[in-house]
Amino acid sequence: MAPWAVVFDDHEVENNWADEVPEAPDPEFPARRAAAFQAYYENMPLRRTSIPRGIDMQLYRRVRWGRLATFHMLDTRQYRDDQACGDGYRDCAAASDPARSITGAEQEAWLLDGFRRSDAQWDILGQQVFFAQRDNNSGPLTVTSMDSWDGYVASRDRITRGWLAAGVRNPVVLTGDVHAHWASDLKLDYADPTSRSVGTELVCSSITSTGDGADSASGSHPWFAFNPHLRFQNNLRGYVRTTITPGQLTADFDVLPYVSRPGAPAYTRASFVIEDRVPGLHQTADNPVPSAARTAAPSADPGQQTVQQETVRP
């Protein structure tokens, strides 16, 4: 039996909602949010402390696995400022406003205090949206997702500097949201290619959302050319398996060649190791899906496909 530590993102309520602001004006949004929270609580393994109270639900919390790991489960929806510059991918000065927060002040203080008190070998942030910077523009502009931590740059900086100031031994961020596998080294200064790695992010693909997808060569996504901290991307459906020991964390990015019909075999597409006290990813396996199992060719424009996959809703 495997334990579950669950947190919601946006689609349990509405696409890209932010605190009490829906994606589009809707007087019924508070009622929808309250009903969604109630349904979530009734159908997910949550403690009584998370019983919804109207449009509020206590979701952020800590789960300790002895001295080995502490899981800081975050909520980046209920307390965030509205997405800057109208959401989407933007070159947006407001995204760097230090007054903006994706966690809210109270949750941020709770997280930073948790870093200071932690005696775990591994501090894992279980949360919703992409933490590392992903610039999709090869030119002088920095065009990033306003729904991710890129839309709340100062908020990300405070959290990152917070785990450094606290001496967190091994910070690892676990992420979902973007319907594809990604892996990244985390930096203090993404504009400086020589900036040292200060943590690691593992991003899990969706189980079925966006359909079958397609395999592609590791490192072939065009954004890698101007985001050197990005280490892996794959657009097949699947999941990430992590094995945590005192000496290392191993991450296996498992994929299915198709999900549109039963019977798909699972493959470990890539594996990475994070060594104790050594921030950053070391790839230990790169296994393309066998050609006989493939059902689609990679997109001719993976960058545009990524933007559409994350921003266009049916």
PDB file of C-alpha atoms in Angstrom:
ATOM      1  CA  MET A   1       0.000   0.000   0.000  1.00  0.00           C
ATOM      2  CA  ALA A   2       1.346   3.427  -0.958  1.00  0.00           C
ATOM      3  CA  PRO A   3       0.449   6.576   0.994  1.00  0.00           C
ATOM      4  CA  TRP A   4      -1.054   9.564  -0.798  1.00  0.00           C
ATOM      5  CA  ALA A   5      -0.305  13.228  -0.138  1.00  0.00           C
ATOM      6  CA  VAL A   6      -2.624  15.165  -2.428  1.00  0.00           C
ATOM      7  CA  VAL A   7      -2.937  18.816  -3.415  1.00  0.00           C
ATOM      8  CA  PHE A   8      -5.142  20.319  -6.088  1.00  0.00           C
ATOM      9  CA  ASP A   9      -4.213  22.692  -8.886  1.00  0.00           C
ATOM     10  CA  ASP A  10      -6.620  24.609 -11.110  1.00  0.00           C
ATOM     11  CA  HIS A  11      -8.875  22.197 -12.984  1.00  0.00           C
ATOM     12  CA  GLU A  12     -10.542  20.899  -9.857  1.00  0.00           C
ATOM     13  CA  VAL A  13     -12.232  24.321  -9.866  1.00  0.00           C
ATOM     14  CA  GLU A  14     -11.564  26.229 -13.111  1.00  0.00           C
ATOM     15  CA  ASN A  15      -8.674  26.762 -15.507  1.00  0.00           C
ATOM     16  CA  ASN A  16      -6.015  29.111 -14.081  1.00  0.00           C
ATOM     17  CA  TRP A  17      -8.126  30.507 -11.254  1.00  0.00           C
ATOM     18  CA  ALA A  18      -6.272  32.754  -8.812  1.00  0.00           C
ATOM     19  CA  ASP A  19      -7.673  33.178  -5.290  1.00  0.00           C
ATOM     20  CA  GLU A  20     -11.137  34.675  -5.817  1.00  0.00           C
ATOM     21  CA  VAL A  21     -10.490  35.626  -9.451  1.00  0.00           C
ATOM     22  CA  PRO A  22     -11.827  33.224 -12.111  1.00  0.00           C
ATOM     23  CA  GLU A  23     -10.291  32.976 -15.562  1.00  0.00           C
ATOM     24  CA  ALA A  24     -13.235  34.942 -16.960  1.00  0.00           C
ATOM     25  CA  PRO A  25     -15.733  37.086 -15.014  1.00  0.00           C
ATOM     26  CA  ASP A  26     -18.336  34.814 -13.452  1.00  0.00           C
ATOM     27  CA  PRO A  27     -20.686  35.770 -10.586  1.00  0.00           C
ATOM     28  CA  GLU A  28     -21.170  32.060  -9.860  1.00  0.00           C
ATOM     29  CA  PHE A  29     -17.463  31.429  -9.268  1.00  0.00           C
ATOM     30  CA  PRO A  30     -17.617  31.485  -5.423  1.00  0.00           C
ATOM     31  CA  ALA A  31     -20.362  28.855  -5.451  1.00  0.00           C
ATOM     32  CA  ARG A  32     -18.449  26.744  -7.967  1.00  0.00           C
ATOM     33  CA  ARG A  33     -15.285  26.994  -5.884  1.00  0.00           C
ATOM     34  CA  ALA A  34     -17.091  25.968  -2.695  1.00  0.00           C
ATOM     35  CA  ALA A  35     -18.746  23.011  -4.427  1.00  0.00           C
ATOM     36  CA  ALA A  36     -15.449  21.932  -5.996  1.00  0.00           C
ATOM     37  CA  PHE A  37     -13.684  22.047  -2.635  1.00  0.00           C
ATOM     38  CA  GLN A  38     -16.407  19.950  -1.035  1.00  0.00           C
ATOM     39  CA  ALA A  39     -16.228  17.365  -3.824  1.00  0.00           C
ATOM     40  CA  TYR A  40     -12.441  17.281  -3.592  1.00  0.00           C
ATOM     41  CA  TYR A  41     -12.502  16.713   0.149  1.00  0.00           C
ATOM     42  CA  GLU A  42     -15.128  13.979  -0.079  1.00  0.00           C
ATOM     43  CA  ASN A  43     -13.222  12.050  -2.739  1.00  0.00           C
ATOM     44  CA  MET A  44      -9.576  12.452  -1.745  1.00  0.00           C
ATOM     45  CA  PRO A  45      -7.547  11.108   1.207  1.00  0.00           C
ATOM     46  CA  LEU A  46      -7.413  14.239   3.374  1.00  0.00           C
ATOM     47  CA  ARG A  47      -7.513  14.756   7.130  1.00  0.00           C
ATOM     48  CA  ARG A  48     -10.265  16.549   9.004  1.00  0.00           C
ATOM     49  CA  THR A  49      -8.095  19.667   9.141  1.00  0.00           C
ATOM     50  CA  SER A  50      -8.862  20.110   5.430  1.00  0.00           C
ATOM     51  CA  ILE A  51     -12.662  20.129   5.747  1.00  0.00           C
ATOM     52  CA  PRO A  52     -13.780  23.031   3.511  1.00  0.00           C
ATOM     53  CA  ARG A  53     -15.430  26.064   5.035  1.00  0.00           C
ATOM     54  CA  GLY A  54     -17.240  27.778   2.207  1.00  0.00           C
ATOM     55  CA  ILE A  55     -14.675  28.994  -0.305  1.00  0.00           C
ATOM     56  CA  ASP A  56     -11.740  28.228   2.012  1.00  0.00           C
ATOM     57  CA  MET A  57      -9.889  24.956   2.479  1.00  0.00           C
ATOM     58  CA  GLN A  58      -6.711  24.330   4.478  1.00  0.00           C
ATOM     59  CA  LEU A  59      -4.556  22.345   2.089  1.00  0.00           C
ATOM     60  CA  TYR A  60      -0.918  23.281   2.675  1.00  0.00           C
ATOM     61  CA  ARG A  61       0.697  21.057   5.277  1.00  0.00           C
ATOM     62  CA  ARG A  62       3.769  18.957   6.071  1.00  0.00           C
ATOM     63  CA  VAL A  63       4.239  15.222   5.926  1.00  0.00           C
ATOM     64  CA  ARG A  64       7.346  13.897   7.670  1.00  0.00           C
ATOM     65  CA  TRP A  65       8.928  10.594   6.709  1.00  0.00           C
ATOM     66  CA  GLY A  66      11.151  10.219   9.742  1.00  0.00           C
ATOM     67  CA  ARG A  67      14.513  11.940   9.392  1.00  0.00           C
ATOM     68  CA  LEU A  68      14.763  10.923   5.744  1.00  0.00           C
ATOM     69  CA  ALA A  69      12.343  13.364   4.116  1.00  0.00           C
ATOM     70  CA  THR A  70       9.899  16.151   4.826  1.00  0.00           C
ATOM     71  CA  PHE A  71       7.219  16.858   2.235  1.00  0.00           C
ATOM     72  CA  HIS A  72       6.059  20.483   2.231  1.00  0.00           C
ATOM     73  CA  MET A  73       2.732  20.306   0.389  1.00  0.00           C
ATOM     74  CA  LEU A  74       1.918  23.731  -1.044  1.00  0.00           C
ATOM     75  CA  ASP A  75      -1.196  25.497  -2.303  1.00  0.00           C
ATOM     76  CA  THR A  76      -0.414  27.895  -5.144  1.00  0.00           C
ATOM     77  CA  ARG A  77      -4.055  28.659  -6.049  1.00  0.00           C
ATOM     78  CA  GLN A  78      -6.018  29.932  -3.051  1.00  0.00           C
ATOM     79  CA  TYR A  79      -3.696  32.750  -2.011  1.00  0.00           C
ATOM     80  CA  ARG A  80      -1.966  33.915  -5.191  1.00  0.00           C
ATOM     81  CA  ASP A  81      -2.216  37.303  -6.844  1.00  0.00           C
ATOM     82  CA  ASP A  82      -3.953  37.290 -10.203  1.00  0.00           C
ATOM     83  CA  GLN A  83      -1.748  36.359 -13.142  1.00  0.00           C
ATOM     84  CA  ALA A  84       0.173  39.346 -14.481  1.00  0.00           C
ATOM     85  CA  CYS A  85      -0.247  40.885 -17.934  1.00  0.00           C
ATOM     86  CA  GLY A  86      -3.431  38.976 -18.689  1.00  0.00           C
ATOM     87  CA  ASP A  87      -1.952  35.476 -18.202  1.00  0.00           C
ATOM     88  CA  GLY A  88      -0.479  33.310 -20.974  1.00  0.00           C
ATOM     89  CA  TYR A  89       3.146  33.522 -22.099  1.00  0.00           C
ATOM     90  CA  ARG A  90       4.353  37.121 -21.836  1.00  0.00           C
ATOM     91  CA  ASP A  91       7.402  39.350 -21.561  1.00  0.00           C
ATOM     92  CA  CYS A  92       5.997  41.075 -18.493  1.00  0.00           C
ATOM     93  CA  ALA A  93       7.731  43.519 -16.148  1.00  0.00           C
ATOM     94  CA  ALA A  94       4.951  43.142 -13.571  1.00  0.00           C
ATOM     95  CA  ALA A  95       5.928  39.499 -13.093  1.00  0.00           C
ATOM     96  CA  SER A  96       8.974  40.712 -11.140  1.00  0.00           C
ATOM     97  CA  ASP A  97       7.012  42.991  -8.793  1.00  0.00           C
ATOM     98  CA  PRO A  98       8.241  42.072  -5.273  1.00  0.00           C
ATOM     99  CA  ALA A  99       4.756  42.657  -3.888  1.00  0.00           C
ATOM    100  CA  ARG A 100       3.359  39.773  -5.927  1.00  0.00           C
ATOM    101  CA  SER A 101       3.049  36.331  -4.357  1.00  0.00           C
ATOM    102  CA  ILE A 102       2.012  32.909  -5.572  1.00  0.00           C
ATOM    103  CA  THR A 103       1.688  31.501  -2.044  1.00  0.00           C
ATOM    104  CA  GLY A 104       0.410  34.453  -0.035  1.00  0.00           C
ATOM    105  CA  ALA A 105       2.356  35.923   2.880  1.00  0.00           C
ATOM    106  CA  GLU A 106       1.117  33.492   5.539  1.00  0.00           C
ATOM    107  CA  GLN A 107       1.950  30.334   3.590  1.00  0.00           C
ATOM    108  CA  GLU A 108       5.314  31.770   2.556  1.00  0.00           C
ATOM    109  CA  ALA A 109       6.211  32.459   6.194  1.00  0.00           C
ATOM    110  CA  TRP A 110       5.061  28.938   7.137  1.00  0.00           C
ATOM    111  CA  LEU A 111       7.274  27.412   4.431  1.00  0.00           C
ATOM    112  CA  LEU A 112      10.351  29.459   5.326  1.00  0.00           C
ATOM    113  CA  ASP A 113       9.892  28.566   8.982  1.00  0.00           C
ATOM    114  CA  GLY A 114       9.656  24.912   7.975  1.00  0.00           C
ATOM    115  CA  PHE A 115      12.977  25.187   6.172  1.00  0.00           C
ATOM    116  CA  ARG A 116      14.613  26.636   9.278  1.00  0.00           C
ATOM    117  CA  ARG A 117      13.222  23.898  11.514  1.00  0.00           C
ATOM    118  CA  SER A 118      13.856  20.992   9.160  1.00  0.00           C
ATOM    119  CA  ASP A 119      16.226  18.226  10.193  1.00  0.00           C
ATOM    120  CA  ALA A 120      15.392  16.047   7.192  1.00  0.00           C
ATOM    121  CA  GLN A 121      17.963  14.873   4.694  1.00  0.00           C
ATOM    122  CA  TRP A 122      15.567  15.688   1.848  1.00  0.00           C
ATOM    123  CA  ASP A 123      13.097  18.570   1.783  1.00  0.00           C
ATOM    124  CA  ILE A 124      10.513  17.964  -0.925  1.00  0.00           C
ATOM    125  CA  LEU A 125       8.149  20.701  -2.134  1.00  0.00           C
ATOM    126  CA  GLY A 126       5.000  19.082  -3.491  1.00  0.00           C
ATOM    127  CA  GLN A 127       3.306  21.780  -5.534  1.00  0.00           C
ATOM    128  CA  GLN A 128       1.448  22.646  -8.686  1.00  0.00           C
ATOM    129  CA  VAL A 129       3.165  24.788 -11.322  1.00  0.00           C
ATOM    130  CA  PHE A 130       6.566  25.036 -13.010  1.00  0.00           C
ATOM    131  CA  PHE A 131       9.163  26.422 -10.588  1.00  0.00           C
ATOM    132  CA  ALA A 132      12.229  26.882 -12.814  1.00  0.00           C
ATOM    133  CA  GLN A 133      12.363  29.606 -15.425  1.00  0.00           C
ATOM    134  CA  ARG A 134      11.287  28.580 -18.929  1.00  0.00           C
ATOM    135  CA  ASP A 135      11.944  31.312 -21.461  1.00  0.00           C
ATOM    136  CA  ASN A 136      10.391  30.504 -24.833  1.00  0.00           C
ATOM    137  CA  ASN A 137      12.067  33.376 -26.702  1.00  0.00           C
ATOM    138  CA  SER A 138      15.525  33.059 -28.236  1.00  0.00           C
ATOM    139  CA  GLY A 139      15.950  36.828 -28.500  1.00  0.00           C
ATOM    140  CA  PRO A 140      16.411  39.602 -25.936  1.00  0.00           C
ATOM    141  CA  LEU A 141      12.902  39.299 -24.495  1.00  0.00           C
ATOM    142  CA  THR A 142      12.128  36.890 -21.664  1.00  0.00           C
ATOM    143  CA  VAL A 143       8.778  35.305 -22.515  1.00  0.00           C
ATOM    144  CA  THR A 144       7.500  33.011 -19.784  1.00  0.00           C
ATOM    145  CA  SER A 145       4.287  31.553 -18.390  1.00  0.00           C
ATOM    146  CA  MET A 146       2.415  33.977 -16.148  1.00  0.00           C
ATOM    147  CA  ASP A 147       0.573  31.112 -14.448  1.00  0.00           C
ATOM    148  CA  SER A 148       3.815  29.510 -13.238  1.00  0.00           C
ATOM    149  CA  TRP A 149       6.408  30.766 -10.749  1.00  0.00           C
ATOM    150  CA  ASP A 150       7.815  32.764 -13.697  1.00  0.00           C
ATOM    151  CA  GLY A 151       4.821  35.047 -13.174  1.00  0.00           C
ATOM    152  CA  TYR A 152       5.867  35.548  -9.541  1.00  0.00           C
ATOM    153  CA  VAL A 153       9.636  35.964  -9.825  1.00  0.00           C
ATOM    154  CA  ALA A 154      10.208  37.652  -6.458  1.00  0.00           C
ATOM    155  CA  SER A 155       8.099  35.020  -4.728  1.00  0.00           C
ATOM    156  CA  ARG A 156      10.278  32.280  -6.240  1.00  0.00           C
ATOM    157  CA  ASP A 157      13.423  34.166  -5.276  1.00  0.00           C
ATOM    158  CA  ARG A 158      12.330  34.481  -1.637  1.00  0.00           C
ATOM    159  CA  ILE A 159      11.604  30.760  -1.409  1.00  0.00           C
ATOM    160  CA  THR A 160      14.886  29.777  -3.068  1.00  0.00           C
ATOM    161  CA  ARG A 161      16.953  32.112  -0.913  1.00  0.00           C
ATOM    162  CA  GLY A 162      14.987  30.906   2.084  1.00  0.00           C
ATOM    163  CA  TRP A 163      16.070  27.303   1.701  1.00  0.00           C
ATOM    164  CA  LEU A 164      19.656  28.425   1.140  1.00  0.00           C
ATOM    165  CA  ALA A 165      19.651  30.644   4.238  1.00  0.00           C
ATOM    166  CA  ALA A 166      18.198  27.796   6.288  1.00  0.00           C
ATOM    167  CA  GLY A 167      20.848  25.366   5.101  1.00  0.00           C
ATOM    168  CA  VAL A 168      18.333  22.944   3.628  1.00  0.00           C
ATOM    169  CA  ARG A 169      20.380  19.885   2.782  1.00  0.00           C
ATOM    170  CA  ASN A 170      18.643  18.651  -0.365  1.00  0.00           C
ATOM    171  CA  PRO A 171      15.791  20.773  -1.783  1.00  0.00           C
ATOM    172  CA  VAL A 172      13.706  19.075  -4.480  1.00  0.00           C
ATOM    173  CA  VAL A 173      10.584  20.508  -6.121  1.00  0.00           C
ATOM    174  CA  LEU A 174       7.898  18.137  -7.436  1.00  0.00           C
ATOM    175  CA  THR A 175       5.564  19.644 -10.042  1.00  0.00           C
ATOM    176  CA  GLY A 176       2.687  18.742 -12.348  1.00  0.00           C
ATOM    177  CA  ASP A 177       0.372  20.998 -14.398  1.00  0.00           C
ATOM    178  CA  VAL A 178       2.045  21.123 -17.822  1.00  0.00           C
ATOM    179  CA  HIS A 179       1.015  17.694 -19.218  1.00  0.00           C
ATOM    180  CA  ALA A 180       4.598  16.663 -20.042  1.00  0.00           C
ATOM    181  CA  HIS A 181       7.722  15.364 -18.345  1.00  0.00           C
ATOM    182  CA  TRP A 182      10.410  17.929 -17.569  1.00  0.00           C
ATOM    183  CA  ALA A 183      13.453  18.019 -15.295  1.00  0.00           C
ATOM    184  CA  SER A 184      15.503  21.040 -14.344  1.00  0.00           C
ATOM    185  CA  ASP A 185      18.344  22.290 -12.230  1.00  0.00           C
ATOM    186  CA  LEU A 186      17.274  25.264 -10.114  1.00  0.00           C
ATOM    187  CA  LYS A 187      19.317  28.469 -10.075  1.00  0.00           C
ATOM    188  CA  LEU A 188      19.512  31.719  -8.166  1.00  0.00           C
ATOM    189  CA  ASP A 189      20.113  33.637 -11.394  1.00  0.00           C
ATOM    190  CA  TYR A 190      18.663  32.103 -14.539  1.00  0.00           C
ATOM    191  CA  ALA A 191      20.160  34.897 -16.648  1.00  0.00           C
ATOM    192  CA  ASP A 192      23.666  33.730 -15.725  1.00  0.00           C
ATOM    193  CA  PRO A 193      24.548  30.372 -17.323  1.00  0.00           C
ATOM    194  CA  THR A 194      27.365  29.958 -14.777  1.00  0.00           C
ATOM    195  CA  SER A 195      25.061  30.413 -11.786  1.00  0.00           C
ATOM    196  CA  ARG A 196      25.418  27.423  -9.486  1.00  0.00           C
ATOM    197  CA  SER A 197      22.621  24.911  -9.057  1.00  0.00           C
ATOM    198  CA  VAL A 198      20.795  25.284  -5.745  1.00  0.00           C
ATOM    199  CA  GLY A 199      18.089  22.642  -6.106  1.00  0.00           C
ATOM    200  CA  THR A 200      16.281  20.344  -8.490  1.00  0.00           C
ATOM    201  CA  GLU A 201      12.831  20.177 -10.067  1.00  0.00           C
ATOM    202  CA  LEU A 202      11.061  17.047 -11.309  1.00  0.00           C
ATOM    203  CA  VAL A 203       7.933  17.662 -13.395  1.00  0.00           C
ATOM    204  CA  CYS A 204       5.475  14.833 -13.955  1.00  0.00           C
ATOM    205  CA  SER A 205       3.510  14.350 -17.156  1.00  0.00           C
ATOM    206  CA  SER A 206      -0.238  13.821 -17.231  1.00  0.00           C
ATOM    207  CA  ILE A 207      -1.837  10.390 -17.155  1.00  0.00           C
ATOM    208  CA  THR A 208      -4.159  10.985 -20.122  1.00  0.00           C
ATOM    209  CA  SER A 209      -4.552  14.745 -20.765  1.00  0.00           C
ATOM    210  CA  THR A 210      -3.634  15.839 -24.325  1.00  0.00           C
ATOM    211  CA  GLY A 211      -3.825  12.266 -25.610  1.00  0.00           C
ATOM    212  CA  ASP A 212      -1.140   9.910 -26.809  1.00  0.00           C
ATOM    213  CA  GLY A 213       1.697  12.364 -27.328  1.00  0.00           C
ATOM    214  CA  ALA A 214       4.938  11.358 -29.027  1.00  0.00           C
ATOM    215  CA  ASP A 215       8.458  10.396 -28.065  1.00  0.00           C
ATOM    216  CA  SER A 216      11.375  12.644 -29.015  1.00  0.00           C
ATOM    217  CA  ALA A 217      15.129  12.651 -28.623  1.00  0.00           C
ATOM    218  CA  SER A 218      16.316  13.857 -25.231  1.00  0.00           C
ATOM    219  CA  GLY A 219      17.461  17.465 -25.362  1.00  0.00           C
ATOM    220  CA  SER A 220      15.763  18.149 -28.689  1.00  0.00           C
ATOM    221  CA  HIS A 221      13.183  20.625 -27.401  1.00  0.00           C
ATOM    222  CA  PRO A 222      14.131  24.070 -28.819  1.00  0.00           C
ATOM    223  CA  TRP A 223      13.860  25.822 -25.442  1.00  0.00           C
ATOM    224  CA  PHE A 224      16.918  23.929 -24.189  1.00  0.00           C
ATOM    225  CA  ALA A 225      19.107  26.179 -26.343  1.00  0.00           C
ATOM    226  CA  PHE A 226      18.333  29.249 -24.227  1.00  0.00           C
ATOM    227  CA  ASN A 227      17.432  27.544 -20.945  1.00  0.00           C
ATOM    228  CA  PRO A 228      20.599  25.556 -20.172  1.00  0.00           C
ATOM    229  CA  HIS A 229      19.282  24.569 -16.742  1.00  0.00           C
ATOM    230  CA  LEU A 230      16.554  22.443 -18.377  1.00  0.00           C
ATOM    231  CA  ARG A 231      17.705  18.836 -18.470  1.00  0.00           C
ATOM    232  CA  PHE A 232      14.857  16.719 -19.828  1.00  0.00           C
ATOM    233  CA  GLN A 233      11.513  16.975 -21.619  1.00  0.00           C
ATOM    234  CA  ASN A 234       9.180  14.362 -23.047  1.00  0.00           C
ATOM    235  CA  ASN A 235       5.622  14.688 -24.303  1.00  0.00           C
ATOM    236  CA  LEU A 236       4.373  11.158 -23.692  1.00  0.00           C
ATOM    237  CA  ARG A 237       1.898  10.461 -20.908  1.00  0.00           C
ATOM    238  CA  GLY A 238       3.201   8.820 -17.778  1.00  0.00           C
ATOM    239  CA  TYR A 239       4.429   9.318 -14.240  1.00  0.00           C
ATOM    240  CA  VAL A 240       7.617   9.814 -12.226  1.00  0.00           C
ATOM    241  CA  ARG A 241       8.855   7.241  -9.715  1.00  0.00           C
ATOM    242  CA  THR A 242      11.304   8.432  -7.091  1.00  0.00           C
ATOM    243  CA  THR A 243      13.383   6.322  -4.735  1.00  0.00           C
ATOM    244  CA  ILE A 244      14.800   8.264  -1.807  1.00  0.00           C
ATOM    245  CA  THR A 245      17.659   6.969   0.326  1.00  0.00           C
ATOM    246  CA  PRO A 246      20.041   8.830   2.640  1.00  0.00           C
ATOM    247  CA  GLY A 247      22.641   8.912  -0.128  1.00  0.00           C
ATOM    248  CA  GLN A 248      20.625   9.831  -3.197  1.00  0.00           C
ATOM    249  CA  LEU A 249      17.280  10.395  -4.870  1.00  0.00           C
ATOM    250  CA  THR A 250      16.633   8.429  -8.061  1.00  0.00           C
ATOM    251  CA  ALA A 251      13.933   9.623 -10.455  1.00  0.00           C
ATOM    252  CA  ASP A 252      12.581   7.399 -13.219  1.00  0.00           C
ATOM    253  CA  PHE A 253      10.467   9.117 -15.879  1.00  0.00           C
ATOM    254  CA  ASP A 254       8.077   6.384 -16.972  1.00  0.00           C
ATOM    255  CA  VAL A 255       6.014   6.735 -20.142  1.00  0.00           C
ATOM    256  CA  LEU A 256       3.321   4.975 -22.146  1.00  0.00           C
ATOM    257  CA  PRO A 257       3.550   5.004 -25.951  1.00  0.00           C
ATOM    258  CA  TYR A 258      -0.222   5.510 -26.165  1.00  0.00           C
ATOM    259  CA  VAL A 259      -3.220   5.978 -23.865  1.00  0.00           C
ATOM    260  CA  SER A 260      -5.999   6.034 -26.453  1.00  0.00           C
ATOM    261  CA  ARG A 261      -6.541   2.292 -26.175  1.00  0.00           C
ATOM    262  CA  PRO A 262      -5.841  -0.396 -23.569  1.00  0.00           C
ATOM    263  CA  GLY A 263      -2.721  -2.480 -23.279  1.00  0.00           C
ATOM    264  CA  ALA A 264       0.117   0.038 -23.520  1.00  0.00           C
ATOM    265  CA  PRO A 265       3.422  -1.175 -22.074  1.00  0.00           C
ATOM    266  CA  ALA A 266       5.276   1.139 -19.686  1.00  0.00           C
ATOM    267  CA  TYR A 267       8.855   2.190 -20.381  1.00  0.00           C
ATOM    268  CA  THR A 268      11.380   4.026 -18.242  1.00  0.00           C
ATOM    269  CA  ARG A 269      12.216   6.786 -20.706  1.00  0.00           C
ATOM    270  CA  ALA A 270      14.961   8.417 -18.628  1.00  0.00           C
ATOM    271  CA  SER A 271      16.489   8.187 -15.175  1.00  0.00           C
ATOM    272  CA  PHE A 272      18.296  10.775 -13.093  1.00  0.00           C
ATOM    273  CA  VAL A 273      20.128  10.758  -9.781  1.00  0.00           C
ATOM    274  CA  ILE A 274      20.460  13.588  -7.280  1.00  0.00           C
ATOM    275  CA  GLU A 275      23.336  12.938  -4.901  1.00  0.00           C
ATOM    276  CA  ASP A 276      23.168  13.910  -1.234  1.00  0.00           C
ATOM    277  CA  ARG A 277      24.363  17.518  -0.790  1.00  0.00           C
ATOM    278  CA  VAL A 278      24.990  17.890  -4.548  1.00  0.00           C
ATOM    279  CA  PRO A 279      22.169  19.959  -6.103  1.00  0.00           C
ATOM    280  CA  GLY A 280      21.420  19.168  -9.716  1.00  0.00           C
ATOM    281  CA  LEU A 281      20.612  16.234 -11.950  1.00  0.00           C
ATOM    282  CA  HIS A 282      22.902  13.477 -13.194  1.00  0.00           C
ATOM    283  CA  GLN A 283      21.341  11.435 -15.988  1.00  0.00           C
ATOM    284  CA  THR A 284      21.908   7.704 -15.670  1.00  0.00           C
ATOM    285  CA  ALA A 285      19.620   6.352 -18.409  1.00  0.00           C
ATOM    286  CA  ASP A 286      18.195   7.539 -21.730  1.00  0.00           C
ATOM    287  CA  ASN A 287      15.923   4.954 -23.343  1.00  0.00           C
ATOM    288  CA  PRO A 288      13.964   5.993 -26.439  1.00  0.00           C
ATOM    289  CA  VAL A 289      10.648   4.214 -26.787  1.00  0.00           C
ATOM    290  CA  PRO A 290      11.061   1.325 -29.269  1.00  0.00           C
ATOM    291  CA  SER A 291       9.991   2.382 -32.741  1.00  0.00           C
ATOM    292  CA  ALA A 292       7.537  -0.500 -32.968  1.00  0.00           C
ATOM    293  CA  ALA A 293       5.601   0.911 -30.013  1.00  0.00           C
ATOM    294  CA  ARG A 294       5.369   4.486 -31.278  1.00  0.00           C
ATOM    295  CA  THR A 295       2.053   5.746 -32.584  1.00  0.00           C
ATOM    296  CA  ALA A 296       2.908   9.329 -33.577  1.00  0.00           C
ATOM    297  CA  ALA A 297       5.813  11.422 -34.789  1.00  0.00           C
ATOM    298  CA  PRO A 298       7.151  14.336 -32.735  1.00  0.00           C
ATOM    299  CA  SER A 299       5.692  17.763 -33.433  1.00  0.00           C
ATOM    300  CA  ALA A 300       7.376  19.813 -36.140  1.00  0.00           C
ATOM    301  CA  ASP A 301       7.353  22.763 -33.710  1.00  0.00           C
ATOM    302  CA  PRO A 302       7.729  21.429 -30.148  1.00  0.00           C
ATOM    303  CA  GLY A 303       7.946  24.913 -28.660  1.00  0.00           C
ATOM    304  CA  GLN A 304       4.625  26.006 -30.116  1.00  0.00           C
ATOM    305  CA  GLN A 305       3.115  22.677 -29.141  1.00  0.00           C
ATOM    306  CA  THR A 306       4.210  23.257 -25.535  1.00  0.00           C
ATOM    307  CA  VAL A 307       2.581  26.693 -25.416  1.00  0.00           C
ATOM    308  CA  GLN A 308      -0.654  25.404 -26.948  1.00  0.00           C
ATOM    309  CA  GLN A 309      -0.712  22.376 -24.678  1.00  0.00           C
ATOM    310  CA  GLU A 310      -0.436  24.590 -21.608  1.00  0.00           C
ATOM    311  CA  THR A 311      -2.686  27.480 -22.622  1.00  0.00           C
ATOM    312  CA  VAL A 312      -5.329  26.297 -25.099  1.00  0.00           C
ATOM    313  CA  ARG A 313      -8.280  24.484 -23.565  1.00  0.00           C
ATOM    314  CA  PRO A 314     -10.878  22.507 -25.561  1.00  0.00           C
TER     315      PRO A 314
END
